[in-house]
Coordinates of C-alpha atoms (C1' of nucleotides) in Angstrom, one line a residue:
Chain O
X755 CA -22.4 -10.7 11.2
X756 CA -24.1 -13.9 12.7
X757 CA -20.4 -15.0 14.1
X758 CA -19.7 -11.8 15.8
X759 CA -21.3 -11.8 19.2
X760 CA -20.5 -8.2 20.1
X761 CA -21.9 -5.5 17.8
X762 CA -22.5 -1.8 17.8
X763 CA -22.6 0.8 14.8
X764 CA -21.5 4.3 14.1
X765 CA -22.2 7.4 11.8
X766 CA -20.2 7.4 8.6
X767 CA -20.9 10.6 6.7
X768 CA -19.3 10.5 2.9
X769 CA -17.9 7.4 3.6
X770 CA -17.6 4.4 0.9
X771 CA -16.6 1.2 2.9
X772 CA -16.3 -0.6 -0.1
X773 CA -13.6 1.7 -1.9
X774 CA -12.2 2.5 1.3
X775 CA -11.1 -1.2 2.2
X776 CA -10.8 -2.4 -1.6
X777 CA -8.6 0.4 -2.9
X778 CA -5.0 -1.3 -2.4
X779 CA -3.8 0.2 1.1
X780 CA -4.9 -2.3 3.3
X781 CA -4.1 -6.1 1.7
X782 CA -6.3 -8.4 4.2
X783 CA -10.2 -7.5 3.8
X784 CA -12.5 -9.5 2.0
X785 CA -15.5 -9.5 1.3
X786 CA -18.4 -12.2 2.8
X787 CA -21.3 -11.3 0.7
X788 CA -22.7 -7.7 2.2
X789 CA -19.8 -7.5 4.8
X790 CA -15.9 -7.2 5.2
X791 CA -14.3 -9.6 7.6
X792 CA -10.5 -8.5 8.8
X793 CA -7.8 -8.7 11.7
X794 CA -7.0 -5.0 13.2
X795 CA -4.3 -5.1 15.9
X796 CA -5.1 -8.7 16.8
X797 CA -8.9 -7.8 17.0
X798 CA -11.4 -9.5 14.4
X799 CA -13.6 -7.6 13.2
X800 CA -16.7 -7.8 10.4
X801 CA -17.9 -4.4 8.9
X802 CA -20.7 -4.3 6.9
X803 CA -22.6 -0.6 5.5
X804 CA -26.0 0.9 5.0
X805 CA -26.6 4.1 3.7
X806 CA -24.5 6.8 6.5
X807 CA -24.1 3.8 8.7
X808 CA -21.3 1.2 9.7
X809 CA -22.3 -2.1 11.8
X810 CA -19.3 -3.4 12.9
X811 CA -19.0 -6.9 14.8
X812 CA -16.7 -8.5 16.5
X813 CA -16.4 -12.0 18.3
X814 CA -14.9 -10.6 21.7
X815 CA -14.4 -7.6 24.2
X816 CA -14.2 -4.7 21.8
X817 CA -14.1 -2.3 25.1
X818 CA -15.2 1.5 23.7
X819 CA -14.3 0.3 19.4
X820 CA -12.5 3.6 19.8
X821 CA -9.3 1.3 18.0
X822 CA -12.5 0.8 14.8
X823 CA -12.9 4.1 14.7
X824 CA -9.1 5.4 14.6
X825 CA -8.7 2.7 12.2
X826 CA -11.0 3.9 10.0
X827 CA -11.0 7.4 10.7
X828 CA -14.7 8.3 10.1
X829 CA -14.9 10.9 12.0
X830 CA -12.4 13.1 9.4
X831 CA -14.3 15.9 7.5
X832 CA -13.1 15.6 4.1
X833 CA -14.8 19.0 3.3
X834 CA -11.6 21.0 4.2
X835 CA -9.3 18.2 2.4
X836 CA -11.1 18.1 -0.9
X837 CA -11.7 22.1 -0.9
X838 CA -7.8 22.6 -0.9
X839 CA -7.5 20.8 -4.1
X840 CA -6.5 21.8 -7.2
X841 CA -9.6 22.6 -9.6
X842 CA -7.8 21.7 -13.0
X843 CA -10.3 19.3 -15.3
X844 CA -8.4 15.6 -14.8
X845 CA -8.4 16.4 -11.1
X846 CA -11.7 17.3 -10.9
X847 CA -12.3 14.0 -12.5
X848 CA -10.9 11.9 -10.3
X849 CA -12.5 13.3 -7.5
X850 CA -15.8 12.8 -8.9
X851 CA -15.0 9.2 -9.6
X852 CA -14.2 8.5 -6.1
X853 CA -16.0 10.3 -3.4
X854 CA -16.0 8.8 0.2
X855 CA -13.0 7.4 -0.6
X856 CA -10.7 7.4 2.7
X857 CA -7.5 6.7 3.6
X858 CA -6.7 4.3 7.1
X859 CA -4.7 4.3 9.9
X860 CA -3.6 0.9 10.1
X861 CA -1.1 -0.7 12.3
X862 CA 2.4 0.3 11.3
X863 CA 4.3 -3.3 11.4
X864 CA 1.9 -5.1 9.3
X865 CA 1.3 -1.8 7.0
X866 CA 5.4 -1.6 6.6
X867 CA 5.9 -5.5 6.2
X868 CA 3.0 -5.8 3.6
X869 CA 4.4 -2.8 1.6
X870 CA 7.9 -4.2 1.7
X871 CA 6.0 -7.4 -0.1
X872 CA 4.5 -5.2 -2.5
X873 CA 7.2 -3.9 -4.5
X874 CA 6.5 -5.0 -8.6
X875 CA 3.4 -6.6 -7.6
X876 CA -0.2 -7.0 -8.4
X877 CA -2.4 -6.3 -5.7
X878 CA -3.9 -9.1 -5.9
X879 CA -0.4 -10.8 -5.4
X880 CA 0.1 -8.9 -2.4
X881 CA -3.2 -10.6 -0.8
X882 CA -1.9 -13.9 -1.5
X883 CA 1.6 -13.2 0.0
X884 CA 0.1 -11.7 3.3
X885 CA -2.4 -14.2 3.6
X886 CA 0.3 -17.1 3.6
X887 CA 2.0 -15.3 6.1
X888 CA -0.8 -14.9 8.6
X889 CA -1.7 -18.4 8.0
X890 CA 1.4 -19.6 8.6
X891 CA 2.8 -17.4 11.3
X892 CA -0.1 -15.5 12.8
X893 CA -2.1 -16.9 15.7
X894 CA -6.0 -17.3 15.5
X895 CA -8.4 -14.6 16.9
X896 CA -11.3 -15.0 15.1
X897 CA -14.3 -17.1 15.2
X898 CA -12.6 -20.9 13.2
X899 CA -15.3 -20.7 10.3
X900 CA -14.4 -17.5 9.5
X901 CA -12.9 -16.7 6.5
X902 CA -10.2 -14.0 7.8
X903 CA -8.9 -15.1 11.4
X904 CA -5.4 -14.8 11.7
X905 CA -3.5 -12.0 13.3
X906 CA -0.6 -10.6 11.5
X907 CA 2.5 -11.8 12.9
X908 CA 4.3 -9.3 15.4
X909 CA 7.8 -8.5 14.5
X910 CA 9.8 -11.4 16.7
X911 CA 8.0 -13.8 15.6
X912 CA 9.3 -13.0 11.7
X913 CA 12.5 -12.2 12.9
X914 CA 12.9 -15.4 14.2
X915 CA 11.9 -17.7 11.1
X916 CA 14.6 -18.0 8.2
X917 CA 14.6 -16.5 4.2
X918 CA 14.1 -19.7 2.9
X919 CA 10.7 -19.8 5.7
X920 CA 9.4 -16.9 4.2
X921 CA 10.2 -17.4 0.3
X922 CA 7.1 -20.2 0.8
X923 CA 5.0 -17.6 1.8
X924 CA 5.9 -17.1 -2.5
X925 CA 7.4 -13.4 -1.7
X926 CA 10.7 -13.9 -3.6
X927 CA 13.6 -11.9 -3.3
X928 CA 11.4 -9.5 -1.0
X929 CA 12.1 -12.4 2.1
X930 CA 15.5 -10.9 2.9
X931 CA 14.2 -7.8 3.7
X932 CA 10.9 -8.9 5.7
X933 CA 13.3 -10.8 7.8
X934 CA 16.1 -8.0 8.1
X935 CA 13.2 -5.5 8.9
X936 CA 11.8 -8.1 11.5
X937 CA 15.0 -8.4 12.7
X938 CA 15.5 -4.7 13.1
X939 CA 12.3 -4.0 14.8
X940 CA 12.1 -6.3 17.0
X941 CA 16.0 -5.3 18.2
X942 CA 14.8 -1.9 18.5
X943 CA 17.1 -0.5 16.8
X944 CA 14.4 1.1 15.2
X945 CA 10.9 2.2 17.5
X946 CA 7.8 2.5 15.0
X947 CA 6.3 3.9 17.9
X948 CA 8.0 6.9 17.9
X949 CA 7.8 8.0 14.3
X950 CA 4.6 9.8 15.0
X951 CA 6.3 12.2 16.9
X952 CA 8.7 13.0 14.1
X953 CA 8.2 15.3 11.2
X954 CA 7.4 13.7 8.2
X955 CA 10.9 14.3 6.3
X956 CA 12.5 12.7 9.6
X957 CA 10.0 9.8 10.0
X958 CA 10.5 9.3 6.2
X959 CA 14.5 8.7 6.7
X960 CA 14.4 6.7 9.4
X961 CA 12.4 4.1 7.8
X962 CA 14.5 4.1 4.6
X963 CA 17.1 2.9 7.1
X964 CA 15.2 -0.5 6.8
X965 CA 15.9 -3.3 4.3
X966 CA 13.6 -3.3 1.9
X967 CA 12.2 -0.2 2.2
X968 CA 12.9 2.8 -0.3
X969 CA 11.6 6.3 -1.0
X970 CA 7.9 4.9 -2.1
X971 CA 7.3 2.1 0.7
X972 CA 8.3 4.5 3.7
X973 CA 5.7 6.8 2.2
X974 CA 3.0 4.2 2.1
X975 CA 3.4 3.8 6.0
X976 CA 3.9 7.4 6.5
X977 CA 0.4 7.9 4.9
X978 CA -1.3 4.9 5.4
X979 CA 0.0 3.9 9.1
X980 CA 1.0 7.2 10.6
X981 CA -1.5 9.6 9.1
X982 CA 1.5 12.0 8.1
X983 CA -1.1 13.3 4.8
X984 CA 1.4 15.0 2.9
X985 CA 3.1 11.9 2.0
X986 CA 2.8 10.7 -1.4
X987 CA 3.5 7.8 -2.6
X988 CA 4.7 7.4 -6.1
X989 CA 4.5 4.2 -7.7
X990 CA 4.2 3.2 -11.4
X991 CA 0.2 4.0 -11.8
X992 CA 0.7 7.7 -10.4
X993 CA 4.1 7.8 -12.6
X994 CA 2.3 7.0 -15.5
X995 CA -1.0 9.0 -14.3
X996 CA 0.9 12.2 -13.4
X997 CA 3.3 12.2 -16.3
X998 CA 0.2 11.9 -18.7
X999 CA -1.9 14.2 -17.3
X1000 CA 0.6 17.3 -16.1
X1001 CA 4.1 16.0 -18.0
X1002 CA 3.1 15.2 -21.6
X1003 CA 5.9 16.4 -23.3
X1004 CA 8.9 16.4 -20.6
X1005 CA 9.8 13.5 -19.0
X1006 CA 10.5 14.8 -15.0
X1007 CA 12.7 12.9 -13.0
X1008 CA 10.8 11.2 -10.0
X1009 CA 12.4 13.7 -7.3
X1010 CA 11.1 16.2 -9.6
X1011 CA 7.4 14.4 -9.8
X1012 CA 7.7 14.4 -5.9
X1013 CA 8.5 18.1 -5.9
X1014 CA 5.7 19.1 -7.9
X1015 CA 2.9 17.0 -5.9
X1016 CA 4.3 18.5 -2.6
X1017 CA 3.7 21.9 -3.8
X1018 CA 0.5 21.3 -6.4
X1019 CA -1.6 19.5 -4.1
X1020 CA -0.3 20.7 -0.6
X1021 CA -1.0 19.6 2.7
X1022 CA -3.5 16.8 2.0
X1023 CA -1.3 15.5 -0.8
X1024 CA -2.0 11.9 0.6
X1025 CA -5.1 12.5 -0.1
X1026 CA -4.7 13.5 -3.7
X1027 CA -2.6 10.6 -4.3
X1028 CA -5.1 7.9 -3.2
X1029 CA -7.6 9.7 -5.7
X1030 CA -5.1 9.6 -8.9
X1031 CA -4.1 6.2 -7.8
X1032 CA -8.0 4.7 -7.9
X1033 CA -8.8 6.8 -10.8
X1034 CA -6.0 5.7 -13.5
X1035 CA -6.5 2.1 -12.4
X1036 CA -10.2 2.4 -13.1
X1037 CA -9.6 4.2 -16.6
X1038 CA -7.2 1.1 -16.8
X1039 CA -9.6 -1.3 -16.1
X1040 CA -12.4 0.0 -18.4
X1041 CA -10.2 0.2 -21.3
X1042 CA -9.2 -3.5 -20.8
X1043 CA -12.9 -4.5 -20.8
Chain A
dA728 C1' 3.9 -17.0 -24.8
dT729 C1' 5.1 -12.4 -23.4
dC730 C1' 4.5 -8.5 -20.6
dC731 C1' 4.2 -6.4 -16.3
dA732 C1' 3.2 -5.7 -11.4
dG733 C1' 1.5 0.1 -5.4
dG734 C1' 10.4 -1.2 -6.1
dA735 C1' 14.7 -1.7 -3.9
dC736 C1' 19.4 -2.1 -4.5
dC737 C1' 23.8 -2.2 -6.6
dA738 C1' 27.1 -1.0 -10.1
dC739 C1' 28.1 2.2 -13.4
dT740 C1' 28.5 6.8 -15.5
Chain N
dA347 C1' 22.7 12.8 -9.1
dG348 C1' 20.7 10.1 -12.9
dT349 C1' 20.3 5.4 -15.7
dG350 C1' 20.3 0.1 -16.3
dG351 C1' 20.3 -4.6 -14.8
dT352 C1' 18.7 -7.9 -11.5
dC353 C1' 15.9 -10.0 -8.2
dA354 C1' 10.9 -14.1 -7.8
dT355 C1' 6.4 -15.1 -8.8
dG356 C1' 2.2 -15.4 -11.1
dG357 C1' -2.0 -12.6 -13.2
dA358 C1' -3.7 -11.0 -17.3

DNA sequence: ATCCAGGACCACT
DNA sequence: AGTGGTCATGGA
């Protein structure tokens, strides 16, 4: 907080900063003992949280911080959300295990790159990836000693460097399709900006058009970018999560899985999904300890 | 050392 | 339409 010379603060109502920003949808916050330092939209930003309240900091012209608060969409009532969930005992569960978890509207380009960079990952792999590529192709907005204070480099500017470029950035095989997804963005042949407007089935199609980018990564940047909440992303912890607790026996096909979350959890699947997600990683995690 | 990670893609059935 | 192999890297 000392390096940010333009503060203010906001209400935050059932709100955990913490899970929110540490819960594997965003890959560039860390933590600086009490506070979170990140890049949004070029801006740097520190965030730090006490009781109902967010401080939030930043080192210049933050205007109204209405792009803070879209960002982190405080101002959602998750009352409605969580009422329209399913009541059965392992869901109930995981909602208990994770209350004031939220979901983010990020920036699409950098949400969409970093998910193409995620595929048979660790999280913590994904970090290291987008971090390398920040450092190496993003410009600096942030104050020099701080620990986050790249931006994330705009489509052109990936578009122009070269597979073998990026593979340093240690992303593998994934650097073809950063660079052919770059490359398509920036042509325009296809406008993130005007997937909002779409329904979520057409958003979802137009994305897969992108290298890189299959049935689960478009749905991380429909639900995590575009705030379209009845995507839901299915990767190998929900797989294994959702076949355990409502498949024991049969063994659904992943269209099927999809099928059944659409209609089991409803509008604010998205939601749901984020829930499972932190929940059968923290069963995980205990177990391994 | 071996397994596996917030998968996509291509070649086969 | 559904399965299997392959891809690159490094945590656990």
């Amino acid at each position: 907080m000392l390096l940010a010379r333009h503060q203010t603060e906001f209400a935050a109502p059932d709100y955990d900063l913490a899970a929110t920003l540490d819960s594997g949808q965003a890959f560039r916050w860390i933590r600086v003992g009490e506070s979170w330092e990140s890049v949004i939209s070029g801006r740097w930003v520190t965030l730090r949280q006490e009781g109902e309240t967010l401080h939030a900091g930043s080192n210049r012209s933050p205007g109204d911080w209405e792009w803070l608060r879209a960002y982190l969409r405080c101002n959602e009532d998750l009352g409605p959300i969580v009422d329209s969930f399913p009541a059965d005992e392992a869901f109930v569960r995981a909602l208990d295990a994770c209350r004031g978890l939220r979901l983010l509207r990020q920036e699409p380009w950098e949400c969409l790159a970093s998910f193409i960079c995620s595929s048979s990952k660790q999280i913590v792999q994904i970090r290291q990836i987008v971090s390398a590529m920040c450092a190496r192709y993003g410009s600096v907005v942030g104050p020099a000693d701080a620990v986050i204070h790249h931006s994330f480099p705009a489509p052109e500017v990936l578009a122009a460097t070269s597979e073998s470029e990026l593979r340093e950035c240690k992303m593998g095989y994934r650097a073809p399709y950063v660079l052919g997804s770059a490359r398509m963005v920036a042509a325009g042949e296809i406008k993130l900006s005007g997937l909002g407007g779409l329904s979520c089935e057409e958003a979802r199609k137009e994305l897969m058009r992108l290298p890189g980018v299959g049935r689960k990564v478009a749905d991380c940047v429909l639900l995590f970018a575009f705030g379209f909440q009845e995507a839901f992303p299915i990767d190998v912890w929900i797989d294994r999560g959702l076949r355990e607790l409502y498949f024991p026996r049969r063994k659904p096909t992943r269209q099927r899985l999809a099928n059944f979350t659409k209609s089991y959890f409803g509008p604010y699947a998205g939601y749901a999904q984020q829930y499972l997600f932190h929940y059968v990683r923290a069963i995980r995690t205990r177990e391994n300890q």
